[in-house]
PDB file of C-alpha atoms in Angstrom:
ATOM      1  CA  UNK I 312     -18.201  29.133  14.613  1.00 50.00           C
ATOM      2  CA  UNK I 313     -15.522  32.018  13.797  1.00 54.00           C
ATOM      3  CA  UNK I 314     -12.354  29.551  14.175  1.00 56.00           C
ATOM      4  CA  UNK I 315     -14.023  27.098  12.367  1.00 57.00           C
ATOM      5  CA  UNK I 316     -14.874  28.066   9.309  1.00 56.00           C
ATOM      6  CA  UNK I 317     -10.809  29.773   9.478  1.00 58.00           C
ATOM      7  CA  UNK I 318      -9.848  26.418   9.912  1.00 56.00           C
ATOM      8  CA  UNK I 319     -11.921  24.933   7.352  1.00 48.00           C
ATOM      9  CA  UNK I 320     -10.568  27.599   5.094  1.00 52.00           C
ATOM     10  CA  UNK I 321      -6.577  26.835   5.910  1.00 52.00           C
ATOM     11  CA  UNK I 322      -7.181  23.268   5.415  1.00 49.00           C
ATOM     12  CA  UNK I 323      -8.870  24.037   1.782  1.00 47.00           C
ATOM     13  CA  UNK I 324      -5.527  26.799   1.092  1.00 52.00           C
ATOM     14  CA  UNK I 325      -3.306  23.947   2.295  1.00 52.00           C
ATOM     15  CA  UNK I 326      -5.093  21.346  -0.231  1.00 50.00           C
ATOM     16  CA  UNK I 327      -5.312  23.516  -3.270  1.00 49.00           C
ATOM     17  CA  UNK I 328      -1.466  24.241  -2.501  1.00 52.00           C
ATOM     18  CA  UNK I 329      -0.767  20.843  -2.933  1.00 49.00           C
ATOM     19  CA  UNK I 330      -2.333  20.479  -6.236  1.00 50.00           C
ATOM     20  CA  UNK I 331      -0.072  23.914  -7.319  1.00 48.00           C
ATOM     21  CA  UNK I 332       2.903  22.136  -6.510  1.00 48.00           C
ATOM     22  CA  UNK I 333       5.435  20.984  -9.428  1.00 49.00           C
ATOM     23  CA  UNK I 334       3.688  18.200 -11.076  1.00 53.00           C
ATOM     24  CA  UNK I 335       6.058  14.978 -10.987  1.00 60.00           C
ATOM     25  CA  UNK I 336       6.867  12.727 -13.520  1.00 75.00           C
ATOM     26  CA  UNK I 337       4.710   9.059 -13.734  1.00 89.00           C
ATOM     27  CA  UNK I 338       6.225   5.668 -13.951  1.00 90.00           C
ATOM     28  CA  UNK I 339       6.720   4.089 -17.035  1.00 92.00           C
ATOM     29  CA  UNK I 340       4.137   2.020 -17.829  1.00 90.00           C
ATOM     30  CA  UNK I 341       2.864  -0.971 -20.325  1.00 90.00           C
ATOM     31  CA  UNK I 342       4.930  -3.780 -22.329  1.00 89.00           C
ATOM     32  CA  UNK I 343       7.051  -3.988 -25.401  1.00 91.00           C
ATOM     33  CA  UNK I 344       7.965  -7.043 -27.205  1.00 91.00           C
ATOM     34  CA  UNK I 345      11.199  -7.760 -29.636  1.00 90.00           C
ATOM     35  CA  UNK I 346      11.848 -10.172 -32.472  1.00 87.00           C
ATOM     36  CA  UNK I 347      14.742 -10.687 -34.943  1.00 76.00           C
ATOM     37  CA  UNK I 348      17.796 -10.061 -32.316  1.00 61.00           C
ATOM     38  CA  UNK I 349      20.054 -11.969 -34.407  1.00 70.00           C
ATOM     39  CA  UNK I 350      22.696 -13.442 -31.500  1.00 81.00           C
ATOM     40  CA  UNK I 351      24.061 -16.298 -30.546  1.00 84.00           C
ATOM     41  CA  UNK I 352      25.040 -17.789 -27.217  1.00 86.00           C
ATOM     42  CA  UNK I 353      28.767 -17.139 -25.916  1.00 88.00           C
ATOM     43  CA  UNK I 354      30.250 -19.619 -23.780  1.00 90.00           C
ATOM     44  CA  UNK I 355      33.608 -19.742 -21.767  1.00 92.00           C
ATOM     45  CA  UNK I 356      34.099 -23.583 -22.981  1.00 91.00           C
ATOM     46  CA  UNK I 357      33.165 -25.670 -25.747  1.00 88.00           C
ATOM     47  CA  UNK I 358      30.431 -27.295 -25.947  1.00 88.00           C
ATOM     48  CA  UNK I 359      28.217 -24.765 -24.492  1.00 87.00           C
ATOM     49  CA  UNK I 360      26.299 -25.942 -21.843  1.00 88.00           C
ATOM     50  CA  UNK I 361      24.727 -24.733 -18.517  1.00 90.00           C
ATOM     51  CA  UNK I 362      27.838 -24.796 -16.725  1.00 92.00           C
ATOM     52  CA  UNK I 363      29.451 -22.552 -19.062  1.00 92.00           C
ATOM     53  CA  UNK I 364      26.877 -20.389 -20.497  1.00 92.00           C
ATOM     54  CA  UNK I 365      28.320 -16.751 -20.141  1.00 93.00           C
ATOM     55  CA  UNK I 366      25.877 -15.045 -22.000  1.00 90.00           C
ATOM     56  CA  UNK I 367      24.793 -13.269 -25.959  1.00 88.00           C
ATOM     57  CA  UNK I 368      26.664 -12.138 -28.630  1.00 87.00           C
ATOM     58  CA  UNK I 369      24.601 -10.048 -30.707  1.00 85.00           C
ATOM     59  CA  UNK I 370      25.276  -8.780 -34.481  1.00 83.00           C
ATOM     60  CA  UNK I 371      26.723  -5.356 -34.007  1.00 80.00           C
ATOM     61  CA  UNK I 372      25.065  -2.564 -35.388  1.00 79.00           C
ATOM     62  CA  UNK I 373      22.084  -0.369 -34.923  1.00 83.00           C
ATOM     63  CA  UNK I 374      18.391  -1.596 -35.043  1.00 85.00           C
ATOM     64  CA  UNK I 375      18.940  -5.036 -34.970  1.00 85.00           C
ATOM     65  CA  UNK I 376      15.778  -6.408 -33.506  1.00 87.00           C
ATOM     66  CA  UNK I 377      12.093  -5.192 -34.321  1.00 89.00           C
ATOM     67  CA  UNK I 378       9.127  -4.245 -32.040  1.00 91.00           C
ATOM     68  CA  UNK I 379       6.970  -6.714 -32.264  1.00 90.00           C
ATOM     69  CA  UNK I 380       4.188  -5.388 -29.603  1.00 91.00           C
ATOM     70  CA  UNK I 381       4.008  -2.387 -27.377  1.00 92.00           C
ATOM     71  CA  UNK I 382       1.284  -0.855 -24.949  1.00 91.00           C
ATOM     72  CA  UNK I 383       0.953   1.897 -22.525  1.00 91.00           C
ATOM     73  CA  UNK I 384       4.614   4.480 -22.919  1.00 93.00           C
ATOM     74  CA  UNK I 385       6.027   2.133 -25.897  1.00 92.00           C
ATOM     75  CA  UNK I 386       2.654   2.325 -28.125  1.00 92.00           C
ATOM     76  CA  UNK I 387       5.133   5.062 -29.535  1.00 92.00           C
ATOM     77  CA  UNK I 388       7.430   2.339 -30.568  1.00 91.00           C
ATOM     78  CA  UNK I 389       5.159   0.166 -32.909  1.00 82.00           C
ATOM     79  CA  UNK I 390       6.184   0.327 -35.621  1.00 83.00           C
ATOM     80  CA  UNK I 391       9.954   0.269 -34.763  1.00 88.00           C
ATOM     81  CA  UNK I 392      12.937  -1.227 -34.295  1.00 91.00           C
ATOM     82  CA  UNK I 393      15.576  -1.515 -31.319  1.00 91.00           C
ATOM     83  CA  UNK I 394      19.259  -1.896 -31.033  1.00 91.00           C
ATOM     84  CA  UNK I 395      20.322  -4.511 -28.265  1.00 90.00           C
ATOM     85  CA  UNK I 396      24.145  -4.970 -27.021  1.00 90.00           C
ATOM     86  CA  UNK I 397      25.429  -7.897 -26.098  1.00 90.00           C
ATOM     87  CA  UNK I 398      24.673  -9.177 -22.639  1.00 90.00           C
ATOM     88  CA  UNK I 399      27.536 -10.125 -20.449  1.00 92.00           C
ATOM     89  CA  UNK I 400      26.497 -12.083 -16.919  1.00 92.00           C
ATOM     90  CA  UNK I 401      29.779 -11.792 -15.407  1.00 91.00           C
ATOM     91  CA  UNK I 402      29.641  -7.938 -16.098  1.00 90.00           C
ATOM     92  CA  UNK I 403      26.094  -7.224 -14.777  1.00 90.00           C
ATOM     93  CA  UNK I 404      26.346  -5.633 -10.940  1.00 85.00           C
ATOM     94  CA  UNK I 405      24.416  -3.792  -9.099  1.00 81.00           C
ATOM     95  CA  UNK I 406      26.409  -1.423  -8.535  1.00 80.00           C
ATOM     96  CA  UNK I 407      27.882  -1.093 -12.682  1.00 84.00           C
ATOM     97  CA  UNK I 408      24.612  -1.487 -14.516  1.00 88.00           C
ATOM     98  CA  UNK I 409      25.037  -2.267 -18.260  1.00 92.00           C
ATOM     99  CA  UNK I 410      22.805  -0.996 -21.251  1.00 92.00           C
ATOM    100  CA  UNK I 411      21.220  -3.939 -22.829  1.00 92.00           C
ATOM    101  CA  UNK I 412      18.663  -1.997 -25.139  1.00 91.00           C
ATOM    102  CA  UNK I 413      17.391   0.982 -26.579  1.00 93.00           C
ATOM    103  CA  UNK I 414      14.390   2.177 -28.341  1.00 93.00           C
ATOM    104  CA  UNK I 415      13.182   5.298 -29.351  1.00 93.00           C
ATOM    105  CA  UNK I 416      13.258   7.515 -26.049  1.00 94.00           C
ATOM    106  CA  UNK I 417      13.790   4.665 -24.072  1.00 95.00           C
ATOM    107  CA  UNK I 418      16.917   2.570 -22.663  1.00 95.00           C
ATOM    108  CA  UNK I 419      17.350  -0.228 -20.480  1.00 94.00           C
ATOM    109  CA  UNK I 420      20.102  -0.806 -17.976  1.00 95.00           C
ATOM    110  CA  UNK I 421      20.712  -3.968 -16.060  1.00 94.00           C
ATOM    111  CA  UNK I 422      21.639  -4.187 -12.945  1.00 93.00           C
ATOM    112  CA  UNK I 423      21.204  -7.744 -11.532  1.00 92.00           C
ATOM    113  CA  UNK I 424      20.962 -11.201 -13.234  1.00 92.00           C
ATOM    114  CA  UNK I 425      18.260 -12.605 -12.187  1.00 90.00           C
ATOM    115  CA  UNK I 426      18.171 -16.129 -14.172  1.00 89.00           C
ATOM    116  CA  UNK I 427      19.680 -17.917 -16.580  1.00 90.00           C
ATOM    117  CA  UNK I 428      19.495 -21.298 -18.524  1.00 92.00           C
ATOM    118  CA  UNK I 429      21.142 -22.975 -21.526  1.00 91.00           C
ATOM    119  CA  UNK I 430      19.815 -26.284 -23.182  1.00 88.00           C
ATOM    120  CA  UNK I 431      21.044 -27.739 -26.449  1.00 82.00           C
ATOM    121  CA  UNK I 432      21.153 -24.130 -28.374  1.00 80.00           C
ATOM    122  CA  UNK I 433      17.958 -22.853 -26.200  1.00 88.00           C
ATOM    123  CA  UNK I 434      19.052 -20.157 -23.452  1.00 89.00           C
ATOM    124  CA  UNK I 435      16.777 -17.576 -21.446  1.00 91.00           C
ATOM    125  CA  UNK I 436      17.723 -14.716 -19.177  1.00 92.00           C
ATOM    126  CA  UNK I 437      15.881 -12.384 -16.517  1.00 92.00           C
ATOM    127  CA  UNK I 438      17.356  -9.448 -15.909  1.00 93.00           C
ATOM    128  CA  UNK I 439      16.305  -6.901 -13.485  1.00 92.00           C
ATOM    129  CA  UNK I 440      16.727  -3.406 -14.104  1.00 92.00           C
ATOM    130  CA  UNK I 441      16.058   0.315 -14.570  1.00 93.00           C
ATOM    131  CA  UNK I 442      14.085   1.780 -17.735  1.00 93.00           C
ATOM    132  CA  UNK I 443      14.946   5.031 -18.543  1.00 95.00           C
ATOM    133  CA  UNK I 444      13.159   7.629 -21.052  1.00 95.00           C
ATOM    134  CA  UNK I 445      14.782  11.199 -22.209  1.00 94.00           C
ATOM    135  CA  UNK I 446      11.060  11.905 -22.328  1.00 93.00           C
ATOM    136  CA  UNK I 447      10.651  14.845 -19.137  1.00 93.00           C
ATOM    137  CA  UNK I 448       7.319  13.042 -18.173  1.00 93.00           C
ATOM    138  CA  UNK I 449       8.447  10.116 -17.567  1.00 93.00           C
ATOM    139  CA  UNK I 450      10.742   8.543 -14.254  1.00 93.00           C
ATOM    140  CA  UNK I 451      13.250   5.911 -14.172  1.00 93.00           C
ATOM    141  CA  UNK I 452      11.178   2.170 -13.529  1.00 92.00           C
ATOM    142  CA  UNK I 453      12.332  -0.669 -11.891  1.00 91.00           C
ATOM    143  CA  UNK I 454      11.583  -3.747 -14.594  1.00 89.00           C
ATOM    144  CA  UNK I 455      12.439  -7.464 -15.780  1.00 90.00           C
ATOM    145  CA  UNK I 456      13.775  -8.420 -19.407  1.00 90.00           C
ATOM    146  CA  UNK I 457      13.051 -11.892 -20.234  1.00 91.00           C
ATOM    147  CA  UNK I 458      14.990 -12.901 -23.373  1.00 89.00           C
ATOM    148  CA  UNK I 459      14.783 -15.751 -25.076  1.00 89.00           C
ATOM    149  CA  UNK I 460      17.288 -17.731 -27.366  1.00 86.00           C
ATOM    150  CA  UNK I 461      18.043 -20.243 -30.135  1.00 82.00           C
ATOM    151  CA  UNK I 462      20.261 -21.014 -33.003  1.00 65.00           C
ATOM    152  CA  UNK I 463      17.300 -19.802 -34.954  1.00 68.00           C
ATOM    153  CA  UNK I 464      16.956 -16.282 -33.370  1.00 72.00           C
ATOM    154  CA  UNK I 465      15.913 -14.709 -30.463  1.00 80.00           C
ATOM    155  CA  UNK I 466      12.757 -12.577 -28.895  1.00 82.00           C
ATOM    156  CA  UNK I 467      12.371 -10.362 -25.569  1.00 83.00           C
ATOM    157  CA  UNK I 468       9.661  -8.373 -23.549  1.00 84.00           C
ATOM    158  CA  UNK I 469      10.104  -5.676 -20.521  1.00 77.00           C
ATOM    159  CA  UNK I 470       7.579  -5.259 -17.993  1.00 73.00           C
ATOM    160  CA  UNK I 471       7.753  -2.941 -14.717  1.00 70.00           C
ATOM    161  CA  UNK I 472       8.019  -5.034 -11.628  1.00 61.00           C
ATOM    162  CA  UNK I 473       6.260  -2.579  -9.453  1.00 51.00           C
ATOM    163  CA  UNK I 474       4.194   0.338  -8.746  1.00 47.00           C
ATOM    164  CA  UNK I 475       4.301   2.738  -6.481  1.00 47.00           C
ATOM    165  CA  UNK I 476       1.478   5.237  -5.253  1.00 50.00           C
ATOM    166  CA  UNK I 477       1.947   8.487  -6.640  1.00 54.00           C
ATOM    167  CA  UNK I 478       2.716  10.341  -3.479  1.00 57.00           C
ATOM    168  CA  UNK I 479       0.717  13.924  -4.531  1.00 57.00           C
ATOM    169  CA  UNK I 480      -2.194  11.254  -3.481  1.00 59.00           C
ATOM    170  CA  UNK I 481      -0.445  10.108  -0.113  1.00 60.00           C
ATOM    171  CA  UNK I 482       0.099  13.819   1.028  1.00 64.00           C
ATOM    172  CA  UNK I 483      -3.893  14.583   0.364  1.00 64.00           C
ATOM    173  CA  UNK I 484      -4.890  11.073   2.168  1.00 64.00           C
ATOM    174  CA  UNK I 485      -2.782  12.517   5.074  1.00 68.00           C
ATOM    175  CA  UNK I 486      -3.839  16.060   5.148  1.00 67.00           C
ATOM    176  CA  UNK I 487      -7.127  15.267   4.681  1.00 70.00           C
ATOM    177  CA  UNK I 488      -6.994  12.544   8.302  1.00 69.00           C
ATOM    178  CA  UNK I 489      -4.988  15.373  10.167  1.00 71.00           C
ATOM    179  CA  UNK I 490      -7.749  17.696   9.433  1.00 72.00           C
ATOM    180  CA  UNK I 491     -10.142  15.032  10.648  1.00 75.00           C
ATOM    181  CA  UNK I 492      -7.911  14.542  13.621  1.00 71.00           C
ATOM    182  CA  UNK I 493      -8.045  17.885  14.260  1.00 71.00           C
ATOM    183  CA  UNK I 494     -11.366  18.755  14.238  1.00 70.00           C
ATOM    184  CA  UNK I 495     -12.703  16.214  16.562  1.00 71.00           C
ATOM    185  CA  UNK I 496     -10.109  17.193  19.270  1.00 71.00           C
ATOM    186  CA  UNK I 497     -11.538  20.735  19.010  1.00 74.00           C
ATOM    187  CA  UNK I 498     -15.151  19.489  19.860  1.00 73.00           C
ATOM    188  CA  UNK I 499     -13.781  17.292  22.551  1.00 68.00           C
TER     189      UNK I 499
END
């Protein structure tokens, strides 16, 4: 009875530890939307068409789209505006990321391309990425920008593209089965 109320109090010490430790920073979370990114379509031939489509000039200058919508992190955002640079598809790499927006705390960097299309002064582009905030709380997330073209004007959104278990949780879940582990090998 001795060992095993110790043991029940190191496992308790060791689980109240864990909740002492450094807190970490959460994923960014929610949508924001964009109007008004005055641009137009840049093409390495003329006419511009699928085949040529090289990406979006926008009109230089600082906050020149609006936020339209924003949840979750962004509700910060509404209302606001946002300052896009001009998108590039040859430049975009993995391994060179290039910043595409930013917003209040937040900028976006991307990294991959993921689609593209170009119809008769309509284009759309995915790009996959990494949202960043100068905000301490908050970590780098992995996201898609969908944008959205015409001769008329243009509109985009961000979204994460995954979530991942906050590992403060994982450690507890795994304590907690050693202990259980443990304690049934004792009475065997």
């Amino acid at each position: 009875m001795k060992h095993t109320k110790k043991t029940l109090f190191a496992a308790l010490s060791v689980a109240f530890g864990a909740f002492a430790l450094p807190a970490h920073a959460a994923l960014i979370t929610g949508a924001v939307s964009f109007a008004g990114a005055n641009q137009t379509a840049t093409c390495t031939a003329d006419p511009c068409d699928q085949s040529n489509f090289s990406g979006v000039d926008f009109i230089a200058g600082p906050d020149n789209a609006t936020v339209l919508d924003a949840s979750g992190d962004f509700a910060v955002l509404t209302p606001g505006t946002a300052t896009f640079s001009d998108i590039l598809l040859s430049s975009i790499t993995v391994g060179s990321p290039d910043l595409v927006w930013t917003a209040g705390t937040f900028t976006f960097m991307a990294s991959d391309v993921v689609a593209s299309n170009y119809t008769t002064n309509i284009y759309t582009i995915r790009l996959a990425g990494v949202l960043t905030s100068s905000n301490p709380s908050l970590d780098a997330t992995d996201g898609i920008l969908y944008f959205s073209g015409n001769t008329s004007g243009g509109s985009a959104s961000w979204s994460a593209s995954q979530s991942v278990p906050e590992p403060v949780s994982l450690a507890l879940l795994g304590l907690g089965l050693a202990g259980i582990g443990l304690a049934r090998r004792r009475r065997s």
